[in-house]
Coordinates of C-alpha atoms in Angstrom, one line a residue:
X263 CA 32.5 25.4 8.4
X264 CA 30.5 28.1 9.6
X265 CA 26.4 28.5 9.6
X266 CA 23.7 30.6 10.5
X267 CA 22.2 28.5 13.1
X268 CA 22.1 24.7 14.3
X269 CA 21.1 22.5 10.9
X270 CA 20.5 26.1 9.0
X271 CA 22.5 27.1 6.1
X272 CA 26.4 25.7 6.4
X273 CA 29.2 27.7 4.5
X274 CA 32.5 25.7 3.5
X275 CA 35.8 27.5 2.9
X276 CA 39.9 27.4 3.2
X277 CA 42.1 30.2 4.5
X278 CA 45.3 30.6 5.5
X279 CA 44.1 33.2 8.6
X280 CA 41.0 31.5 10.2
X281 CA 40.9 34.7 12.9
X282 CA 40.5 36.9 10.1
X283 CA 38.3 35.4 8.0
X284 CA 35.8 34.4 10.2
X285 CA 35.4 38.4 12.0
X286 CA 35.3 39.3 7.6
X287 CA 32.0 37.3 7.7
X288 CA 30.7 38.0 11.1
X289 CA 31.0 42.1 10.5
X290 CA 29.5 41.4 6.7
X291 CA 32.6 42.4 5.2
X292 CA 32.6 39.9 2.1
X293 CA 29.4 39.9 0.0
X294 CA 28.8 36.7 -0.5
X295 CA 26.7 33.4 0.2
X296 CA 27.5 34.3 4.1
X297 CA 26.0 37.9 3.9
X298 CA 22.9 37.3 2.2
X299 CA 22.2 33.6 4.5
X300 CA 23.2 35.6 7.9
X301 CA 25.8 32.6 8.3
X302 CA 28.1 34.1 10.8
X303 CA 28.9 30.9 13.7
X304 CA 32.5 29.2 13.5
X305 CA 30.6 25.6 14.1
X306 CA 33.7 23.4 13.0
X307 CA 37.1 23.9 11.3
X308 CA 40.4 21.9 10.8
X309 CA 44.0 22.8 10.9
X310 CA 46.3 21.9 7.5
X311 CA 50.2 22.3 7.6
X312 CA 50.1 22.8 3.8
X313 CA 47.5 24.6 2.1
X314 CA 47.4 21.9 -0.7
X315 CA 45.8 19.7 1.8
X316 CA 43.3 22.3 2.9
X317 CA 42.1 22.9 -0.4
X318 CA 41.6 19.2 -1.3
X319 CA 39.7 18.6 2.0
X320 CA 37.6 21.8 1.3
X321 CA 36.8 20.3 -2.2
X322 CA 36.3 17.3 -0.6
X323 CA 33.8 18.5 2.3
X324 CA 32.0 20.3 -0.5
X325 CA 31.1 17.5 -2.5
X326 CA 29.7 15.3 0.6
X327 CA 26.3 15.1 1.4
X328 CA 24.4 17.6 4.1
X329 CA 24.1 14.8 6.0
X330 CA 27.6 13.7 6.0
X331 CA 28.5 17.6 6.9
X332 CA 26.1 17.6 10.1
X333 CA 27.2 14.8 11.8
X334 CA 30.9 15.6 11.4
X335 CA 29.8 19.3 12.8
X336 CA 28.2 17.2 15.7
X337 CA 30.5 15.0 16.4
X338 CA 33.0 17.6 17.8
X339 CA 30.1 20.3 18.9
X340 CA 26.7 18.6 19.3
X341 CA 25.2 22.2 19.8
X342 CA 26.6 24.4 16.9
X343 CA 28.2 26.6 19.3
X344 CA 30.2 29.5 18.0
X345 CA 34.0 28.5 18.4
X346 CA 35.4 31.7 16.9
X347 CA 36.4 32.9 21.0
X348 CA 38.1 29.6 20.9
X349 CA 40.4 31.1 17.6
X350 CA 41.0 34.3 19.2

């Protein structure tokens, strides 16, 4: 999950190379809901030995209230720090 700032905007997607995905939306490569929301912080993410997994959790996380969203952000980084150093 990634965000623009603590309980701002919150962007939910899978990929297979978190590293790389996450510098696309930080340098404004991908025009998308990211670019236009300045959502660019790495506030919480999840690692899925198949990618069949990944996706239904995505769908999953996607469907759950904001509510829901925040406090499982929380629960693991209370501030909505930017764990993409943590990736690299």
């Amino acid at each position: 999950m990634m965000a623009n700032k603590k309980d701002g905007s919150i962007y939910i997607g899978v990929t297979s190379n978190l590293i790389n995905r996450v510098y696309q939306h930080k340098a404004k490569l991908v025009k998308s809901h990211t670019q236009k929301y300045n959502i660019n912080l790495l506030v919480y993410y999840e690692v899925h030995d198949e990618i069949g997994s990944a996706i239904e959790r995505e769908k999953k996380l996607k469907r759950w209230r904001r509510s829901w969203k925040c406090q499982l952000i929380e629960k693991q980084n209370p501030d909505w720090l930017d764990l993409y150093q943590e990736i690299l």
